Amino acid sequence: MSAMNLGAKQIRAVLLGGLVALTGTSSAQLAVNPQTDPLQLAQAIAGSGVRIANPVIDCHADGFGEFSYTGSLLDINEGIILTSGTIENAIGPNNVSNKSFQQYRPGSALLDVVTSRTTHDACRFEFDVIPGGDSLTFDFVFASEEYNEWVGSQYNDVFGFFISGPGITGDAGIGSDHNIALIPNSTQAVTINNVNNGSNTVHYLDNAGGSQVQYDGITRNLQAIAAVQPCQTYHLKLIVADASDRKLDSGVLIERIESNAV
């Protein structure tokens, strides 16, 4: 039907639909916003019972920011997003199976150990945190364009949340840092090869054709937990990276870090 045959309301609907398609964020329940100030990033992730200080971001300028989400797919609502590509590439729909932005930045020595591969395009946010209680927790979603084609391969993209400080024993091969971004009830790190449509499937959702998020696959119901000493200072590093190459974006969406009352 031509525009000449459309009524005024129909024309308005067509124009609005075109505008939504162009803006990308309007039709999606996931919205992302760049945030260049590390202090603002810290504020976005500081939840109940914690104080955050000395935040530092080491990432491509387009690779990090804040997010908000209003649907039920992700099980989280707002916080920060870190990616090995760009935050805009996280926005749905899932209409491209190989969405990719190569940052051409270094990887992470810590994640090299975790994924047993050489990493690239690492995005790292680190800071000091002082918990009011004896635990630290946060919910997160790891998502990637490496799903499902490259599961079981060398392209084992990875997310790590490392903590160091009083009472923390570092993991083998990485000094004083302990990774608490793990598959529940296991010692398995959060990587493409550890959580997918064939392994730890209860924590994985195939997002092929999804309307809200671009990534081909996303994790479900993952929470990082650390036992800590109240009112002591700990150092945290949140890092996501590509493994073995720089292609196909991976990202992590992180809700507020909280500490229990004691």
Short mmCIF file of C-alpha atoms in Angstrom, two decimals:
data_model
loop_
_atom_site.label_atom_id
_atom_site.label_comp_id
_atom_site.label_asym_id
_atom_site.label_seq_id
_atom_site.Cartn_x
_atom_site.Cartn_y
_atom_site.Cartn_z
CA MET A 1 0.00 0.00 0.00
CA SER A 2 1.42 3.42 -0.94
CA ALA A 3 1.63 6.36 1.46
CA MET A 4 -1.09 8.13 -0.54
CA ASN A 5 -3.57 5.44 0.46
CA LEU A 6 -2.73 5.53 4.16
CA GLY A 7 -4.78 7.43 6.72
CA ALA A 8 -3.18 10.00 9.02
CA LYS A 9 -2.91 7.57 11.94
CA GLN A 10 -1.40 4.88 9.72
CA ILE A 11 1.17 7.31 8.33
CA ARG A 12 2.11 8.35 11.86
CA ALA A 13 2.52 4.69 12.87
CA VAL A 14 4.76 4.01 9.88
CA LEU A 15 6.92 7.06 10.66
CA LEU A 16 7.23 6.12 14.32
CA GLY A 17 8.12 2.56 13.37
CA GLY A 18 10.88 3.85 11.11
CA LEU A 19 12.18 6.10 13.87
CA VAL A 20 12.29 3.18 16.30
CA ALA A 21 14.23 1.09 13.80
CA LEU A 22 16.75 3.90 13.35
CA THR A 23 17.31 4.66 17.03
CA GLY A 24 17.72 1.03 18.05
CA THR A 25 17.19 1.61 21.77
CA SER A 26 13.55 2.73 21.59
CA SER A 27 12.01 -0.62 20.67
CA ALA A 28 14.25 -2.67 22.93
CA GLN A 29 13.69 -3.35 26.58
CA LEU A 30 17.45 -3.11 27.04
CA ALA A 31 18.83 0.44 26.99
CA VAL A 32 22.51 1.36 27.27
CA ASN A 33 24.20 4.69 27.96
CA PRO A 34 27.88 5.63 27.68
CA GLN A 35 29.46 6.73 30.95
CA THR A 36 32.98 8.12 30.86
CA ASP A 37 33.27 9.01 34.56
CA PRO A 38 34.56 6.08 36.69
CA LEU A 39 32.96 7.65 39.78
CA GLN A 40 29.56 7.56 38.10
CA LEU A 41 30.14 3.94 37.12
CA ALA A 42 30.97 3.20 40.75
CA GLN A 43 27.78 4.92 41.87
CA ALA A 44 25.78 2.84 39.40
CA ILE A 45 27.10 -0.38 40.89
CA ALA A 46 27.26 0.55 44.59
CA GLY A 47 24.37 -1.17 46.35
CA SER A 48 23.17 -1.59 49.88
CA GLY A 49 25.84 -2.01 52.56
CA VAL A 50 28.91 -1.14 50.45
CA ARG A 51 31.18 1.82 49.89
CA ILE A 52 33.22 2.00 46.69
CA ALA A 53 36.39 4.06 46.23
CA ASN A 54 39.23 4.55 43.75
CA PRO A 55 37.44 3.29 40.62
CA VAL A 56 39.50 2.80 37.43
CA ILE A 57 38.23 1.81 33.99
CA ASP A 58 40.56 0.26 31.40
CA CYS A 59 38.52 -0.32 28.26
CA HIS A 60 37.77 0.97 24.79
CA ALA A 61 35.73 4.17 25.00
CA ASP A 62 32.70 2.46 23.42
CA GLY A 63 33.03 -0.75 25.41
CA PHE A 64 31.45 0.23 28.72
CA GLY A 65 28.59 2.18 30.24
CA GLU A 66 25.37 1.85 32.19
CA PHE A 67 22.30 -0.20 31.33
CA SER A 68 18.65 -0.41 32.27
CA TYR A 69 16.26 -3.23 31.46
CA THR A 70 12.51 -3.59 31.94
CA GLY A 71 11.76 -7.13 30.73
CA SER A 72 11.98 -10.59 32.30
CA LEU A 73 14.56 -12.17 29.99
CA LEU A 74 17.68 -11.05 31.87
CA ASP A 75 16.48 -11.28 35.49
CA ILE A 76 18.36 -8.05 36.26
CA ASN A 77 17.24 -4.43 35.95
CA GLU A 78 20.08 -1.93 35.98
CA GLY A 79 23.78 -1.50 36.54
CA ILE A 80 26.87 -1.40 34.33
CA ILE A 81 27.77 -3.14 31.10
CA LEU A 82 31.30 -4.13 30.05
CA THR A 83 32.02 -5.56 26.59
CA SER A 84 34.82 -6.76 24.35
CA GLY A 85 33.06 -4.82 21.57
CA THR A 86 30.66 -1.90 21.96
CA ILE A 87 27.71 -1.42 24.29
CA GLU A 88 25.46 -0.49 21.35
CA ASN A 89 25.99 -3.97 19.92
CA ALA A 90 24.17 -5.41 22.94
CA ILE A 91 20.83 -3.92 21.95
CA GLY A 92 18.27 -6.20 20.32
CA PRO A 93 16.78 -7.61 18.29
CA ASN A 94 19.03 -10.58 17.62
CA ASN A 95 19.06 -10.01 13.87
CA VAL A 96 22.79 -10.66 13.24
CA SER A 97 24.52 -13.91 14.18
CA ASN A 98 28.04 -12.48 14.17
CA LYS A 99 27.84 -8.95 15.58
CA SER A 100 31.41 -7.82 16.08
CA PHE A 101 33.56 -4.80 16.89
CA GLN A 102 37.30 -5.24 17.27
CA GLN A 103 38.75 -2.91 19.88
CA TYR A 104 42.40 -3.73 19.11
CA ARG A 105 43.28 -3.51 22.77
CA PRO A 106 45.25 -5.83 25.06
CA GLY A 107 43.84 -8.87 26.78
CA SER A 108 43.98 -9.80 30.46
CA ALA A 109 46.71 -11.92 32.05
CA LEU A 110 44.19 -13.01 34.71
CA LEU A 111 41.67 -14.18 32.11
CA ASP A 112 44.40 -15.92 30.11
CA VAL A 113 44.73 -18.27 33.08
CA VAL A 114 40.98 -18.66 33.55
CA THR A 115 40.17 -19.48 29.92
CA SER A 116 43.45 -21.25 29.08
CA ARG A 117 43.69 -19.07 25.97
CA THR A 118 45.29 -15.79 25.01
CA THR A 119 42.70 -13.06 25.50
CA HIS A 120 42.17 -9.84 23.57
CA ASP A 121 40.09 -6.67 23.84
CA ALA A 122 39.69 -6.92 27.60
CA CYS A 123 37.38 -4.45 29.33
CA ARG A 124 38.24 -4.03 33.03
CA PHE A 125 36.59 -2.06 35.82
CA GLU A 126 38.32 -2.18 39.18
CA PHE A 127 37.85 -0.46 42.51
CA ASP A 128 38.13 -0.75 46.29
CA VAL A 129 35.04 -1.77 48.23
CA ILE A 130 34.32 -1.67 51.95
CA PRO A 131 31.48 -4.04 52.94
CA GLY A 132 29.27 -3.38 55.92
CA GLY A 133 28.59 -7.09 56.42
CA ASP A 134 30.37 -10.41 56.08
CA SER A 135 29.47 -11.08 52.44
CA LEU A 136 29.52 -9.45 49.02
CA THR A 137 27.05 -10.49 46.32
CA PHE A 138 25.94 -9.37 42.88
CA ASP A 139 23.87 -10.79 40.05
CA PHE A 140 25.23 -10.73 36.51
CA VAL A 141 24.53 -11.88 32.97
CA PHE A 142 27.27 -13.00 30.59
CA ALA A 143 26.30 -12.92 26.92
CA SER A 144 28.07 -13.53 23.65
CA GLU A 145 27.97 -13.75 19.89
CA GLU A 146 30.29 -16.78 20.14
CA TYR A 147 27.19 -18.85 20.98
CA ASN A 148 26.34 -21.38 19.65
CA GLU A 149 28.62 -21.83 16.65
CA TRP A 150 31.90 -21.72 18.56
CA VAL A 151 31.05 -23.69 21.72
CA GLY A 152 33.81 -26.23 22.36
CA SER A 153 36.36 -24.32 20.32
CA GLN A 154 39.37 -22.17 21.15
CA TYR A 155 37.18 -19.06 21.06
CA ASN A 156 36.37 -19.43 24.73
CA ASP A 157 35.36 -15.87 25.66
CA VAL A 158 35.28 -15.24 29.38
CA PHE A 159 34.17 -13.08 32.30
CA GLY A 160 35.97 -12.91 35.64
CA PHE A 161 35.24 -11.12 38.92
CA PHE A 162 38.37 -11.11 41.02
CA ILE A 163 38.60 -10.18 44.69
CA SER A 164 41.65 -9.68 46.88
CA GLY A 165 42.02 -8.53 50.46
CA PRO A 166 41.83 -9.75 54.07
CA GLY A 167 41.11 -13.47 54.36
CA ILE A 168 41.06 -14.05 50.57
CA THR A 169 43.23 -16.83 49.13
CA GLY A 170 44.28 -16.26 45.55
CA ASP A 171 43.67 -18.79 42.79
CA ALA A 172 46.50 -20.93 41.45
CA GLY A 173 48.56 -19.11 38.88
CA ILE A 174 47.14 -15.62 39.43
CA GLY A 175 48.60 -14.43 42.73
CA SER A 176 46.36 -12.83 45.34
CA ASP A 177 43.20 -12.60 43.20
CA HIS A 178 40.31 -15.04 43.62
CA ASN A 179 37.68 -15.40 40.88
CA ILE A 180 34.14 -15.53 42.26
CA ALA A 181 32.33 -15.42 38.89
CA LEU A 182 31.58 -19.14 38.85
CA ILE A 183 28.89 -21.55 37.74
CA PRO A 184 26.77 -22.19 40.88
CA ASN A 185 27.88 -25.12 43.06
CA SER A 186 31.08 -25.57 41.07
CA THR A 187 34.57 -24.22 40.55
CA GLN A 188 33.93 -23.62 36.84
CA ALA A 189 34.54 -20.14 35.50
CA VAL A 190 32.00 -18.34 33.33
CA THR A 191 33.19 -19.05 29.79
CA ILE A 192 31.62 -20.03 26.47
CA ASN A 193 32.72 -23.64 26.90
CA ASN A 194 31.48 -23.97 30.50
CA VAL A 195 27.92 -22.66 30.17
CA ASN A 196 26.04 -23.23 26.91
CA ASN A 197 23.29 -25.33 25.33
CA GLY A 198 25.16 -28.53 26.21
CA SER A 199 26.81 -27.74 29.55
CA ASN A 200 25.19 -26.24 32.65
CA THR A 201 22.11 -25.74 30.53
CA VAL A 202 19.94 -24.56 33.44
CA HIS A 203 22.05 -21.39 33.43
CA TYR A 204 21.88 -20.81 29.68
CA LEU A 205 19.31 -19.35 27.30
CA ASP A 206 19.56 -19.58 23.51
CA ASN A 207 18.60 -16.13 22.24
CA ALA A 208 18.34 -16.95 18.52
CA GLY A 209 15.76 -14.58 17.05
CA GLY A 210 15.26 -12.79 20.37
CA SER A 211 13.71 -9.32 20.27
CA GLN A 212 15.36 -7.70 23.29
CA VAL A 213 19.10 -8.50 23.16
CA GLN A 214 21.48 -8.87 20.22
CA TYR A 215 23.75 -11.53 21.72
CA ASP A 216 23.11 -15.07 20.43
CA GLY A 217 23.21 -16.61 23.90
CA ILE A 218 22.90 -15.37 27.48
CA THR A 219 23.39 -16.85 30.93
CA ARG A 220 20.68 -17.12 33.57
CA ASN A 221 20.61 -16.95 37.37
CA LEU A 222 24.30 -16.35 37.99
CA GLN A 223 25.44 -14.68 41.21
CA ALA A 224 28.93 -13.96 42.52
CA ILE A 225 29.36 -14.38 46.28
CA ALA A 226 32.36 -13.74 48.53
CA ALA A 227 32.80 -14.13 52.28
CA VAL A 228 34.51 -11.02 53.64
CA GLN A 229 35.34 -9.27 56.89
CA PRO A 230 33.05 -6.34 57.74
CA CYS A 231 34.48 -2.84 57.35
CA GLN A 232 37.71 -4.07 55.74
CA THR A 233 38.93 -2.87 52.33
CA TYR A 234 38.87 -5.27 49.39
CA HIS A 235 39.94 -4.76 45.79
CA LEU A 236 37.68 -5.97 42.98
CA LYS A 237 38.37 -6.42 39.26
CA LEU A 238 35.54 -7.07 36.81
CA ILE A 239 36.91 -8.16 33.42
CA VAL A 240 35.42 -9.50 30.18
CA ALA A 241 37.47 -10.44 27.12
CA ASP A 242 37.60 -12.24 23.79
CA ALA A 243 39.66 -15.41 23.66
CA SER A 244 41.99 -16.49 20.82
CA ASP A 245 40.83 -13.69 18.50
CA ARG A 246 39.14 -10.27 18.56
CA LYS A 247 36.00 -11.22 16.68
CA LEU A 248 32.40 -11.63 17.89
CA ASP A 249 31.42 -9.50 20.88
CA SER A 250 30.96 -10.74 24.39
CA GLY A 251 29.60 -8.67 27.26
CA VAL A 252 28.57 -8.77 30.88
CA LEU A 253 25.74 -6.88 32.58
CA ILE A 254 26.28 -6.42 36.30
CA GLU A 255 23.75 -5.36 38.92
CA ARG A 256 24.57 -3.51 42.11
CA ILE A 257 27.06 -5.08 44.50
CA GLU A 258 25.56 -5.51 47.96
CA SER A 259 26.65 -6.55 51.42
CA ASN A 260 24.44 -8.03 54.12
CA ALA A 261 23.80 -6.30 57.44
CA VAL A 262 25.48 -7.76 60.51
#
